[in-house]
mmCIF file of C-alpha atoms and ligand atoms in Angstrom:
data_model
loop_
_atom_site.group_PDB
_atom_site.id
_atom_site.type_symbol
_atom_site.label_atom_id
_atom_site.label_comp_id
_atom_site.label_asym_id
_atom_site.label_seq_id
_atom_site.Cartn_x
_atom_site.Cartn_y
_atom_site.Cartn_z
ATOM 1 C CA UNK A 1 17.073 23.081 2.587
ATOM 2 C CA UNK A 2 14.906 20.327 2.317
ATOM 3 C CA UNK A 3 14.895 17.703 -0.766
ATOM 4 C CA UNK A 4 14.415 19.060 -4.164
ATOM 5 C CA UNK A 5 11.289 18.674 -6.055
ATOM 6 C CA UNK A 6 10.493 18.689 -9.445
ATOM 7 C CA UNK A 7 9.548 22.525 -9.451
ATOM 8 C CA UNK A 8 12.447 23.379 -7.627
ATOM 9 C CA UNK A 9 14.796 21.707 -10.051
ATOM 10 C CA UNK A 10 13.107 22.535 -13.141
ATOM 11 C CA UNK A 11 13.719 26.409 -11.266
ATOM 12 C CA UNK A 12 17.597 25.152 -10.731
ATOM 13 C CA UNK A 13 17.950 24.250 -14.500
ATOM 14 C CA UNK A 14 15.603 27.109 -16.176
ATOM 15 C CA UNK A 15 13.392 24.822 -17.473
ATOM 16 C CA UNK A 16 9.419 24.793 -17.555
ATOM 17 C CA UNK A 17 8.187 22.132 -14.662
ATOM 18 C CA UNK A 18 6.143 20.559 -17.372
ATOM 19 C CA UNK A 19 9.171 19.463 -19.276
ATOM 20 C CA UNK A 20 9.979 18.091 -16.299
ATOM 21 C CA UNK A 21 6.865 16.517 -15.760
ATOM 22 C CA UNK A 22 6.712 15.827 -19.227
ATOM 23 C CA UNK A 23 9.956 13.526 -19.050
ATOM 24 C CA UNK A 24 8.918 11.274 -16.494
ATOM 25 C CA UNK A 25 5.072 10.927 -18.227
ATOM 26 C CA UNK A 26 6.812 9.384 -21.152
ATOM 27 C CA UNK A 27 8.597 7.343 -18.793
ATOM 28 C CA UNK A 28 4.864 5.909 -17.593
ATOM 29 C CA UNK A 29 5.291 7.861 -14.017
ATOM 30 C CA UNK A 30 2.679 10.534 -13.482
ATOM 31 C CA UNK A 31 4.824 12.519 -10.993
ATOM 32 C CA UNK A 32 3.730 16.259 -10.100
ATOM 33 C CA UNK A 33 5.548 18.818 -9.412
ATOM 34 C CA UNK A 34 5.482 18.214 -6.141
ATOM 35 C CA UNK A 35 7.611 14.892 -5.911
ATOM 36 C CA UNK A 36 10.505 14.636 -4.305
ATOM 37 C CA UNK A 37 13.675 13.693 -6.616
ATOM 38 C CA UNK A 38 15.712 11.347 -5.722
ATOM 39 C CA UNK A 39 19.352 10.796 -5.975
ATOM 40 C CA UNK A 40 18.777 8.621 -9.179
ATOM 41 C CA UNK A 41 16.481 10.548 -10.458
ATOM 42 C CA UNK A 42 18.699 13.795 -10.236
ATOM 43 C CA UNK A 43 21.191 12.283 -11.720
ATOM 44 C CA UNK A 44 19.116 10.994 -14.585
ATOM 45 C CA UNK A 45 17.742 14.788 -15.391
ATOM 46 C CA UNK A 46 20.933 16.215 -15.001
ATOM 47 C CA UNK A 47 22.852 13.527 -17.644
ATOM 48 C CA UNK A 48 19.351 14.558 -20.064
ATOM 49 C CA UNK A 49 19.795 18.204 -19.586
ATOM 50 C CA UNK A 50 23.599 18.780 -19.662
ATOM 51 C CA UNK A 51 24.448 19.030 -16.360
ATOM 52 C CA UNK A 52 27.808 17.433 -14.664
ATOM 53 C CA UNK A 53 26.398 16.518 -11.530
ATOM 54 C CA UNK A 54 28.170 13.656 -9.588
ATOM 55 C CA UNK A 55 26.756 11.450 -7.559
ATOM 56 C CA UNK A 56 26.961 11.338 -4.071
ATOM 57 C CA UNK A 57 29.481 8.502 -3.122
ATOM 58 C CA UNK A 58 27.501 8.463 0.194
ATOM 59 C CA UNK A 59 26.882 4.487 1.173
ATOM 60 C CA UNK A 60 29.631 3.300 3.042
ATOM 61 C CA UNK A 61 26.939 2.260 5.433
ATOM 62 C CA UNK A 62 25.383 -0.533 2.982
ATOM 63 C CA UNK A 63 28.667 -0.930 1.010
ATOM 64 C CA UNK A 64 30.266 -1.758 4.457
ATOM 65 C CA UNK A 65 27.004 -4.690 5.101
ATOM 66 C CA UNK A 66 26.786 -6.310 0.888
ATOM 67 C CA UNK A 67 30.510 -7.161 1.819
ATOM 68 C CA UNK A 68 29.157 -9.704 4.028
ATOM 69 C CA UNK A 69 25.463 -10.272 2.372
ATOM 70 C CA UNK A 70 25.865 -13.927 0.988
ATOM 71 C CA UNK A 71 23.824 -14.570 -2.618
ATOM 72 C CA UNK A 72 21.419 -16.680 -2.441
ATOM 73 C CA UNK A 73 21.091 -20.708 -4.780
ATOM 74 C CA UNK A 74 17.067 -20.650 -5.855
ATOM 75 C CA UNK A 75 17.039 -23.600 -4.169
ATOM 76 C CA UNK A 76 17.984 -22.075 -0.751
ATOM 77 C CA UNK A 77 14.931 -19.192 -1.772
ATOM 78 C CA UNK A 78 11.588 -20.600 -0.183
ATOM 79 C CA UNK A 79 7.686 -18.244 0.120
ATOM 80 C CA UNK A 80 7.757 -15.559 2.551
ATOM 81 C CA UNK A 81 4.795 -13.259 3.676
ATOM 82 C CA UNK A 82 4.116 -10.243 1.962
ATOM 83 C CA UNK A 83 4.605 -7.382 3.625
ATOM 84 C CA UNK A 84 1.875 -4.581 2.893
ATOM 85 C CA UNK A 85 1.910 -0.612 3.913
ATOM 86 C CA UNK A 86 -1.020 1.021 3.885
ATOM 87 C CA UNK A 87 -0.737 4.741 2.113
ATOM 88 C CA UNK A 88 -4.392 6.868 1.354
ATOM 89 C CA UNK A 89 -5.375 10.550 2.179
ATOM 90 C CA UNK A 90 -6.009 12.156 5.569
ATOM 91 C CA UNK A 91 -9.255 11.128 7.624
ATOM 92 C CA UNK A 92 -9.712 8.043 4.981
ATOM 93 C CA UNK A 93 -9.907 4.846 7.180
ATOM 94 C CA UNK A 94 -6.139 3.680 7.164
ATOM 95 C CA UNK A 95 -6.008 3.236 11.462
ATOM 96 C CA UNK A 96 -8.957 1.733 10.959
ATOM 97 C CA UNK A 97 -8.414 -0.052 8.291
ATOM 98 C CA UNK A 98 -5.410 -2.155 10.286
ATOM 99 C CA UNK A 99 -7.577 -2.027 13.275
ATOM 100 C CA UNK A 100 -9.719 -4.061 11.469
ATOM 101 C CA UNK A 101 -7.159 -5.781 9.648
ATOM 102 C CA UNK A 102 -5.841 -6.717 12.578
ATOM 103 C CA UNK A 103 -8.411 -8.171 14.581
ATOM 104 C CA UNK A 104 -9.608 -10.633 12.343
ATOM 105 C CA UNK A 105 -6.970 -12.409 13.258
ATOM 106 C CA UNK A 106 -7.328 -11.929 16.585
ATOM 107 C CA UNK A 107 -9.494 -14.821 18.750
ATOM 108 C CA UNK A 108 -11.227 -13.793 21.805
ATOM 109 C CA UNK A 109 -9.318 -14.329 24.165
ATOM 110 C CA UNK A 110 -6.083 -12.874 22.913
ATOM 111 C CA UNK A 111 -8.018 -9.644 22.265
ATOM 112 C CA UNK A 112 -6.737 -7.972 25.185
ATOM 113 C CA UNK A 113 -2.677 -8.965 23.946
ATOM 114 C CA UNK A 114 -2.317 -7.151 20.928
ATOM 115 C CA UNK A 115 0.476 -4.198 20.785
ATOM 116 C CA UNK A 116 0.344 -2.014 19.082
ATOM 117 C CA UNK A 117 3.558 -0.531 19.817
ATOM 118 C CA UNK A 118 5.704 -2.262 17.299
ATOM 119 C CA UNK A 119 4.082 -0.474 14.331
ATOM 120 C CA UNK A 120 4.560 -3.491 12.470
ATOM 121 C CA UNK A 121 2.610 -6.584 13.030
ATOM 122 C CA UNK A 122 1.091 -9.756 10.827
ATOM 123 C CA UNK A 123 -2.611 -10.655 10.114
ATOM 124 C CA UNK A 124 -3.564 -14.308 8.732
ATOM 125 C CA UNK A 125 -5.941 -14.429 5.729
ATOM 126 C CA UNK A 126 -8.981 -16.563 6.828
ATOM 127 C CA UNK A 127 -9.757 -17.932 4.071
ATOM 128 C CA UNK A 128 -5.639 -19.665 3.048
ATOM 129 C CA UNK A 129 -4.404 -19.631 6.724
ATOM 130 C CA UNK A 130 -1.485 -17.748 4.493
ATOM 131 C CA UNK A 131 0.697 -14.573 6.774
ATOM 132 C CA UNK A 132 0.442 -11.052 5.812
ATOM 133 C CA UNK A 133 2.971 -8.518 7.190
ATOM 134 C CA UNK A 134 1.822 -5.190 7.572
ATOM 135 C CA UNK A 135 3.591 -1.871 8.522
ATOM 136 C CA UNK A 136 1.518 0.276 10.712
ATOM 137 C CA UNK A 137 0.595 3.550 8.120
ATOM 138 C CA UNK A 138 4.365 5.538 7.930
ATOM 139 C CA UNK A 139 3.356 8.929 7.149
ATOM 140 C CA UNK A 140 4.790 9.592 3.761
ATOM 141 C CA UNK A 141 7.554 11.181 4.754
ATOM 142 C CA UNK A 142 9.175 8.539 6.315
ATOM 143 C CA UNK A 143 8.482 6.236 3.486
ATOM 144 C CA UNK A 144 10.204 8.760 1.067
ATOM 145 C CA UNK A 145 13.104 8.975 3.417
ATOM 146 C CA UNK A 146 13.066 4.920 3.874
ATOM 147 C CA UNK A 147 13.370 4.694 0.150
ATOM 148 C CA UNK A 148 16.119 7.165 0.169
ATOM 149 C CA UNK A 149 17.929 5.610 2.718
ATOM 150 C CA UNK A 150 17.449 2.125 0.254
ATOM 151 C CA UNK A 151 15.284 0.216 2.479
ATOM 152 C CA UNK A 152 12.699 -0.483 0.592
ATOM 153 C CA UNK A 153 10.766 -2.476 2.834
ATOM 154 C CA UNK A 154 7.140 -2.568 0.847
ATOM 155 C CA UNK A 155 6.018 -5.327 -1.298
ATOM 156 C CA UNK A 156 2.172 -4.313 -1.805
ATOM 157 C CA UNK A 157 0.687 -1.036 -1.490
ATOM 158 C CA UNK A 158 -2.784 -0.393 -0.575
ATOM 159 C CA UNK A 159 -4.464 2.918 -0.852
ATOM 160 C CA UNK A 160 -7.192 3.886 0.450
ATOM 161 C CA UNK A 161 -9.556 6.120 -0.997
ATOM 162 C CA UNK A 162 -12.879 7.223 0.510
ATOM 163 C CA UNK A 163 -15.715 6.485 -1.033
ATOM 164 C CA UNK A 164 -17.987 10.051 0.000
ATOM 165 C CA UNK A 165 -14.261 12.066 -0.798
ATOM 166 C CA UNK A 166 -12.780 10.920 -3.763
ATOM 167 C CA UNK A 167 -9.252 11.706 -4.981
ATOM 168 C CA UNK A 168 -7.530 13.578 -3.053
ATOM 169 C CA UNK A 169 -3.508 15.312 -2.357
ATOM 170 C CA UNK A 170 -1.859 12.552 -0.216
ATOM 171 C CA UNK A 171 -3.979 10.324 -3.058
ATOM 172 C CA UNK A 172 -2.057 11.050 -5.614
ATOM 173 C CA UNK A 173 1.273 11.212 -3.004
ATOM 174 C CA UNK A 174 1.017 7.429 -2.153
ATOM 175 C CA UNK A 175 0.651 7.210 -6.205
ATOM 176 C CA UNK A 176 3.672 8.295 -7.123
ATOM 177 C CA UNK A 177 5.363 6.517 -4.109
ATOM 178 C CA UNK A 178 3.502 3.437 -5.276
ATOM 179 C CA UNK A 179 5.078 4.260 -9.292
ATOM 180 C CA UNK A 180 8.337 5.343 -7.991
ATOM 181 C CA UNK A 181 9.736 2.142 -5.896
ATOM 182 C CA UNK A 182 7.517 -0.046 -8.845
ATOM 183 C CA UNK A 183 5.338 -1.500 -6.108
ATOM 184 C CA UNK A 184 1.789 -2.941 -6.986
ATOM 185 C CA UNK A 185 -0.997 -0.963 -5.512
ATOM 186 C CA UNK A 186 -4.378 -2.438 -4.602
ATOM 187 C CA UNK A 187 -7.602 -0.224 -4.591
ATOM 188 C CA UNK A 188 -9.950 -0.188 -1.070
ATOM 189 C CA UNK A 189 -12.153 2.055 -1.947
ATOM 190 C CA UNK A 190 -13.463 2.617 1.938
ATOM 191 C CA UNK A 191 -16.570 3.989 3.918
ATOM 192 C CA UNK A 192 -19.121 2.428 1.041
ATOM 193 C CA UNK A 193 -21.475 1.935 4.335
ATOM 194 C CA UNK A 194 -21.903 5.891 3.901
ATOM 195 C CA UNK A 195 -25.295 6.945 2.326
ATOM 196 C CA UNK A 196 -23.273 9.426 -0.101
ATOM 197 C CA UNK A 197 -20.367 6.511 -1.214
ATOM 198 C CA UNK A 198 -19.834 7.162 -4.793
ATOM 199 C CA UNK A 199 -17.229 4.612 -6.377
ATOM 200 C CA UNK A 200 -17.751 5.199 -9.897
ATOM 201 C CA UNK A 201 -16.219 9.237 -8.988
ATOM 202 C CA UNK A 202 -13.305 7.572 -7.306
ATOM 203 C CA UNK A 203 -12.597 4.605 -10.168
ATOM 204 C CA UNK A 204 -12.961 8.154 -13.066
ATOM 205 C CA UNK A 205 -10.411 9.668 -11.099
ATOM 206 C CA UNK A 206 -8.042 7.044 -9.991
ATOM 207 C CA UNK A 207 -8.176 6.474 -14.003
ATOM 208 C CA UNK A 208 -7.125 10.352 -14.819
ATOM 209 C CA UNK A 209 -4.170 9.250 -12.646
ATOM 210 C CA UNK A 210 -3.503 6.052 -14.535
ATOM 211 C CA UNK A 211 -4.715 3.743 -12.109
ATOM 212 C CA UNK A 212 -7.355 1.867 -13.916
ATOM 213 C CA UNK A 213 -9.958 -0.998 -11.716
ATOM 214 C CA UNK A 214 -9.883 -4.295 -13.493
ATOM 215 C CA UNK A 215 -13.334 -3.875 -13.781
ATOM 216 C CA UNK A 216 -13.061 -0.875 -16.964
ATOM 217 C CA UNK A 217 -9.954 -3.410 -18.312
ATOM 218 C CA UNK A 218 -7.501 -1.813 -16.426
ATOM 219 C CA UNK A 219 -4.831 -4.097 -14.252
ATOM 220 C CA UNK A 220 -5.325 -2.767 -10.560
ATOM 221 C CA UNK A 221 -7.240 -4.851 -8.384
ATOM 222 C CA UNK A 222 -10.332 -2.535 -6.801
ATOM 223 C CA UNK A 223 -12.051 -3.731 -3.443
ATOM 224 C CA UNK A 224 -15.099 -1.888 -2.153
ATOM 225 C CA UNK A 225 -16.108 -1.720 1.376
ATOM 226 C CA UNK A 226 -16.147 -0.482 4.991
ATOM 227 C CA UNK A 227 -12.985 -0.145 7.116
ATOM 228 C CA UNK A 228 -16.029 0.766 10.051
ATOM 229 C CA UNK A 229 -18.201 -1.920 9.155
ATOM 230 C CA UNK A 230 -15.846 -5.172 8.633
ATOM 231 C CA UNK A 231 -16.849 -5.225 5.015
ATOM 232 C CA UNK A 232 -14.724 -6.310 2.245
ATOM 233 C CA UNK A 233 -12.233 -6.818 4.697
ATOM 234 C CA UNK A 234 -11.714 -10.907 3.589
ATOM 235 C CA UNK A 235 -11.773 -9.601 -0.202
ATOM 236 C CA UNK A 236 -8.647 -7.743 0.651
ATOM 237 C CA UNK A 237 -6.451 -10.256 2.653
ATOM 238 C CA UNK A 238 -7.098 -12.751 -0.438
ATOM 239 C CA UNK A 239 -6.203 -10.147 -3.164
ATOM 240 C CA UNK A 240 -2.816 -9.319 -1.100
ATOM 241 C CA UNK A 241 -1.963 -12.867 -1.072
ATOM 242 C CA UNK A 242 -3.090 -13.292 -4.883
ATOM 243 C CA UNK A 243 -0.704 -9.944 -5.896
ATOM 244 C CA UNK A 244 1.277 -11.467 -3.855
ATOM 245 C CA UNK A 245 1.896 -15.220 -5.499
ATOM 246 C CA UNK A 246 2.565 -12.902 -8.766
ATOM 247 C CA UNK A 247 5.116 -11.637 -7.338
ATOM 248 C CA UNK A 248 6.607 -14.429 -6.054
ATOM 249 C CA UNK A 249 7.723 -13.111 -3.227
ATOM 250 C CA UNK A 250 11.371 -15.387 -1.778
ATOM 251 C CA UNK A 251 13.956 -14.960 1.479
ATOM 252 C CA UNK A 252 16.389 -17.944 2.017
ATOM 253 C CA UNK A 253 15.566 -18.639 6.343
ATOM 254 C CA UNK A 254 18.998 -20.569 6.751
ATOM 255 C CA UNK A 255 21.000 -17.540 6.904
ATOM 256 C CA UNK A 256 22.369 -14.746 9.696
ATOM 257 C CA UNK A 257 19.060 -12.078 9.863
ATOM 258 C CA UNK A 258 19.108 -8.652 7.604
ATOM 259 C CA UNK A 259 16.541 -6.341 7.512
ATOM 260 C CA UNK A 260 15.236 -2.852 8.399
ATOM 261 C CA UNK A 261 14.975 -1.190 12.017
ATOM 262 C CA UNK A 262 11.241 0.411 11.790
ATOM 263 C CA UNK A 263 10.959 2.638 14.732
ATOM 264 C CA UNK A 264 13.045 2.295 17.939
ATOM 265 C CA UNK A 265 12.824 4.262 21.271
ATOM 266 C CA UNK A 266 14.902 4.488 24.708
ATOM 267 C CA UNK A 267 12.754 2.432 27.295
ATOM 268 C CA UNK A 268 13.973 3.624 30.857
ATOM 269 C CA UNK A 269 13.903 0.133 32.243
ATOM 270 C CA UNK A 270 15.425 -2.169 28.963
ATOM 271 C CA UNK A 271 17.383 0.670 26.816
ATOM 272 C CA UNK A 272 16.996 0.762 23.251
ATOM 273 C CA UNK A 273 14.099 -0.923 22.259
ATOM 274 C CA UNK A 274 14.501 -1.528 18.129
ATOM 275 C CA UNK A 275 10.933 -2.886 16.096
ATOM 276 C CA UNK A 276 13.481 -4.447 13.468
ATOM 277 C CA UNK A 277 11.351 -5.930 10.440
ATOM 278 C CA UNK A 278 13.054 -9.437 9.381
ATOM 279 C CA UNK A 279 13.897 -9.870 5.334
ATOM 280 C CA UNK A 280 15.893 -12.248 4.868
ATOM 281 C CA UNK A 281 17.668 -15.348 7.119
ATOM 282 C CA UNK A 282 17.067 -15.764 10.978
ATOM 283 C CA UNK A 283 17.103 -13.892 13.401
ATOM 284 C CA UNK A 284 17.965 -14.892 16.977
ATOM 285 C CA UNK A 285 18.402 -14.711 20.767
ATOM 286 C CA UNK A 286 21.654 -13.729 21.598
ATOM 287 C CA UNK A 287 22.900 -13.019 17.230
ATOM 288 C CA UNK A 288 25.032 -10.528 17.377
ATOM 289 C CA UNK A 289 24.128 -7.717 14.627
ATOM 290 C CA UNK A 290 24.273 -4.292 13.318
ATOM 291 C CA UNK A 291 22.403 -2.044 12.903
ATOM 292 C CA UNK A 292 22.967 1.922 11.322
ATOM 293 C CA UNK A 293 25.328 2.828 14.132
ATOM 294 C CA UNK A 294 24.413 0.465 16.692
ATOM 295 C CA UNK A 295 25.761 -3.041 18.480
ATOM 296 C CA UNK A 296 24.835 -5.322 20.565
ATOM 297 C CA UNK A 297 23.774 -8.980 21.606
ATOM 298 C CA UNK A 298 20.183 -9.598 21.763
ATOM 299 C CA UNK A 299 18.567 -9.718 25.045
ATOM 300 C CA UNK A 300 15.245 -10.224 24.320
ATOM 301 C CA UNK A 301 12.699 -10.956 20.920
ATOM 302 C CA UNK A 302 9.079 -9.930 20.974
ATOM 303 C CA UNK A 303 7.058 -10.588 18.932
ATOM 304 C CA UNK A 304 3.716 -8.228 17.555
ATOM 305 C CA UNK A 305 1.813 -9.298 20.186
ATOM 306 C CA UNK A 306 4.256 -8.710 23.024
ATOM 307 C CA UNK A 307 5.238 -12.627 23.344
ATOM 308 C CA UNK A 308 8.518 -13.289 24.003
ATOM 309 C CA UNK A 309 10.138 -15.696 21.157
ATOM 310 C CA UNK A 310 13.576 -17.071 20.328
ATOM 311 C CA UNK A 311 13.679 -16.535 16.565
ATOM 312 C CA UNK A 312 12.106 -15.313 13.422
ATOM 313 C CA UNK A 313 11.995 -15.450 9.657
ATOM 314 C CA UNK A 314 11.618 -13.868 7.099
ATOM 315 C CA UNK A 315 8.902 -10.566 6.913
ATOM 316 C CA UNK A 316 8.283 -11.051 10.603
ATOM 317 C CA UNK A 317 8.370 -7.754 12.662
ATOM 318 C CA UNK A 318 9.943 -8.117 16.115
ATOM 319 C CA UNK A 319 10.828 -6.431 18.605
ATOM 320 C CA UNK A 320 14.547 -6.271 20.023
ATOM 321 C CA UNK A 321 16.238 -5.268 23.244
ATOM 322 C CA UNK A 322 20.035 -5.293 23.681
ATOM 323 C CA UNK A 323 21.553 -2.525 20.705
ATOM 324 C CA UNK A 324 23.932 0.103 22.384
ATOM 325 C CA UNK A 325 22.163 2.828 21.027
ATOM 326 C CA UNK A 326 18.651 3.930 19.436
ATOM 327 C CA UNK A 327 18.683 3.134 16.014
ATOM 328 C CA UNK A 328 17.070 4.951 13.453
ATOM 329 C CA UNK A 329 14.368 3.852 11.191
ATOM 330 C CA UNK A 330 14.987 3.186 7.667
ATOM 331 C CA UNK A 331 18.549 1.409 9.466
ATOM 332 C CA UNK A 332 19.571 -1.349 7.832
ATOM 333 C CA UNK A 333 20.585 -4.275 10.276
ATOM 334 C CA UNK A 334 23.011 -7.292 9.984
ATOM 335 C CA UNK A 335 23.746 -10.400 12.164
ATOM 336 C CA UNK A 336 27.549 -10.962 12.288
ATOM 337 C CA UNK A 337 27.570 -13.116 15.242
ATOM 338 C CA UNK A 338 30.958 -11.340 15.422
ATOM 339 C CA UNK A 339 31.544 -8.993 18.418
ATOM 340 C CA UNK A 340 34.053 -7.091 16.939
ATOM 341 C CA UNK A 341 33.595 -6.929 13.499
ATOM 342 C CA UNK A 342 29.838 -5.796 14.501
ATOM 343 C CA UNK A 343 31.853 -2.965 16.943
ATOM 344 C CA UNK A 344 33.761 -1.955 14.569
ATOM 345 C CA UNK A 345 31.384 -1.695 11.513
ATOM 346 C CA UNK A 346 28.895 0.203 13.816
ATOM 347 C CA UNK A 347 31.577 2.852 14.946
ATOM 348 C CA UNK A 348 32.338 3.644 11.325
ATOM 349 C CA UNK A 349 28.938 4.179 10.252
ATOM 350 C CA UNK A 350 28.067 5.933 13.333
ATOM 351 C CA UNK A 351 30.767 8.624 12.575
ATOM 352 C CA UNK A 352 29.652 8.352 9.113
ATOM 353 C CA UNK A 353 25.831 9.415 10.033
ATOM 354 C CA UNK A 354 27.407 12.284 12.346
ATOM 355 C CA UNK A 355 29.835 13.594 9.581
ATOM 356 C CA UNK A 356 26.683 13.504 6.968
ATOM 357 C CA UNK A 357 24.777 15.593 9.973
ATOM 358 C CA UNK A 358 27.418 18.129 9.868
ATOM 359 C CA UNK A 359 27.983 18.447 6.102
ATOM 360 C CA UNK A 360 23.354 18.196 5.407
ATOM 361 C CA UNK A 361 24.288 15.780 3.100
ATOM 362 C CA UNK A 362 22.339 12.813 4.360
ATOM 363 C CA UNK A 363 20.168 13.234 1.464
ATOM 364 C CA UNK A 364 20.098 15.085 -1.549
ATOM 365 C CA UNK A 365 19.529 19.315 -1.030
ATOM 366 C CA UNK A 366 19.007 21.899 -3.201
ATOM 367 C CA UNK A 367 22.199 23.447 -1.635
ATOM 368 C CA UNK A 368 24.338 20.279 -2.733
ATOM 369 C CA UNK A 369 22.903 20.502 -5.944
ATOM 370 C CA UNK A 370 23.555 23.977 -6.296
ATOM 371 C CA UNK A 371 26.932 23.267 -5.938
ATOM 372 C CA UNK A 372 27.369 20.709 -8.366
ATOM 373 C CA UNK A 373 25.167 22.080 -11.547
HETATM 374 P P1 GTP B 401 -4.983 10.248 9.411
HETATM 375 O O1 GTP B 401 -4.338 8.864 10.132
HETATM 376 O O2 GTP B 401 -5.274 11.002 10.842
HETATM 377 O O3 GTP B 401 -4.477 9.860 8.272
HETATM 378 O O4 GTP B 401 -6.917 9.197 9.153
HETATM 379 P P2 GTP B 401 -6.782 8.291 9.544
HETATM 380 O O5 GTP B 401 -6.685 7.482 7.505
HETATM 381 O O6 GTP B 401 -6.243 6.679 9.615
HETATM 382 O O7 GTP B 401 -8.465 7.859 8.830
HETATM 383 P P3 GTP B 401 -8.656 7.035 10.703
HETATM 384 O O8 GTP B 401 -9.050 5.852 10.027
HETATM 385 O O9 GTP B 401 -8.774 7.662 11.837
HETATM 386 O O10 GTP B 401 -10.711 6.911 10.283
HETATM 387 C C1 GTP B 401 -11.264 8.688 10.104
HETATM 388 C C2 GTP B 401 -12.664 9.100 10.383
HETATM 389 O O11 GTP B 401 -13.134 7.628 10.253
HETATM 390 C C3 GTP B 401 -12.291 7.981 11.391
HETATM 391 O O12 GTP B 401 -14.026 8.891 12.462
HETATM 392 C C4 GTP B 401 -13.231 6.645 10.799
HETATM 393 O O13 GTP B 401 -14.663 5.757 12.308
HETATM 394 C C5 GTP B 401 -14.208 7.177 9.776
HETATM 395 N N1 GTP B 401 -14.207 5.637 9.336
HETATM 396 C C6 GTP B 401 -12.991 5.057 9.031
HETATM 397 N N2 GTP B 401 -13.336 3.827 7.739
HETATM 398 C C7 GTP B 401 -14.574 4.067 7.689
HETATM 399 C C8 GTP B 401 -15.991 3.667 7.065
HETATM 400 O O14 GTP B 401 -15.457 2.425 6.990
HETATM 401 N N3 GTP B 401 -16.918 3.819 6.807
HETATM 402 C C9 GTP B 401 -17.055 4.706 8.238
HETATM 403 N N4 GTP B 401 -18.693 5.589 7.883
HETATM 404 N N5 GTP B 401 -16.697 5.942 8.368
HETATM 405 C C10 GTP B 401 -15.125 4.988 8.727
HETATM 406 MG MG1 MG B 402 -4.773 7.187 11.037
#
């Protein structure tokens, strides 16, 4: 059993797939039949079609943490770096683009010193000198999984489309992800250096899917360039910052840190190592935190260049050491600075995770909806 797609849902309630697609279309979302519904959407559809779907009350994990989260006053909020995810079809140049953007930021001396293990890094836009945080190409599944767990870490999606290939299945998936998450899109038409590059074809194919370039009267910024030849990268960075400005991204740096785990693994020498993104507050060495079903005191903080640092503010990706176990990508973390509370919450959450795994109910599955419809 896997997550529930539109096609599966339609089949379940004996309606044509087109009817469900139309339902979302009327709400401004263009989804195909393979789109994976989240719990809210299933609940909404069930209501629409008169089925009694009880939303699973399975967010104890977040609820527990939220009771510790602090409300921010408007005065406490300061500008933060945008968090950007690059998506697109296989081989359209996502990794090349990430590498190229990363290197715009690397001075000659530190060229060799950049670690890629962290899964996220910061670049500095050359013109404005402002920071931008990139999350390294998570697979689309990882993105959906993070979102289904409420860990919506992305402010802006860059959609990479190869100029010689055009819109492909994973391009469409990325569009769905962006629309569902309500995240603004910037299109980067890549591989413009190729002789058979056809940017107009890309523009019209995207227009058919509701992504209309500003050039043609739409509201989506398009940049044409080449990740391999370093063309259009400064424009892309500037455009990211323009979009970020409109989004008015802010966070309160003056509280205990909270955020999300991007990836984690067990290091033989150092123990559990987690790459995390600080979204709120400031993380400090010796902080006591809970991350999903794990907890611990931070013994080491590294930045995206693997440099030891002592604190990290909002939108900063860092690697930490000190958790008792390996957390999961998408786990939320929160600094509590109380050993006992951190341990209690982590244990409660670990039990919940184990229970969910046993019941297979972590995400809404075909079986779980079968039993409720
Ligand atoms: P996956 O991770 O497999 O989904 O692919 P990707 O989207 O990360 O693509 P990747 O960056 O690995 O690039 C795929 C191929 O396209 C590589 O051979 C790159 O060298 C090439 N490529 C990427 N960008 C450009 C470009 O701007 N121009 C040209 N000519 N080739 C490019
Ligand atoms: Mg890649």
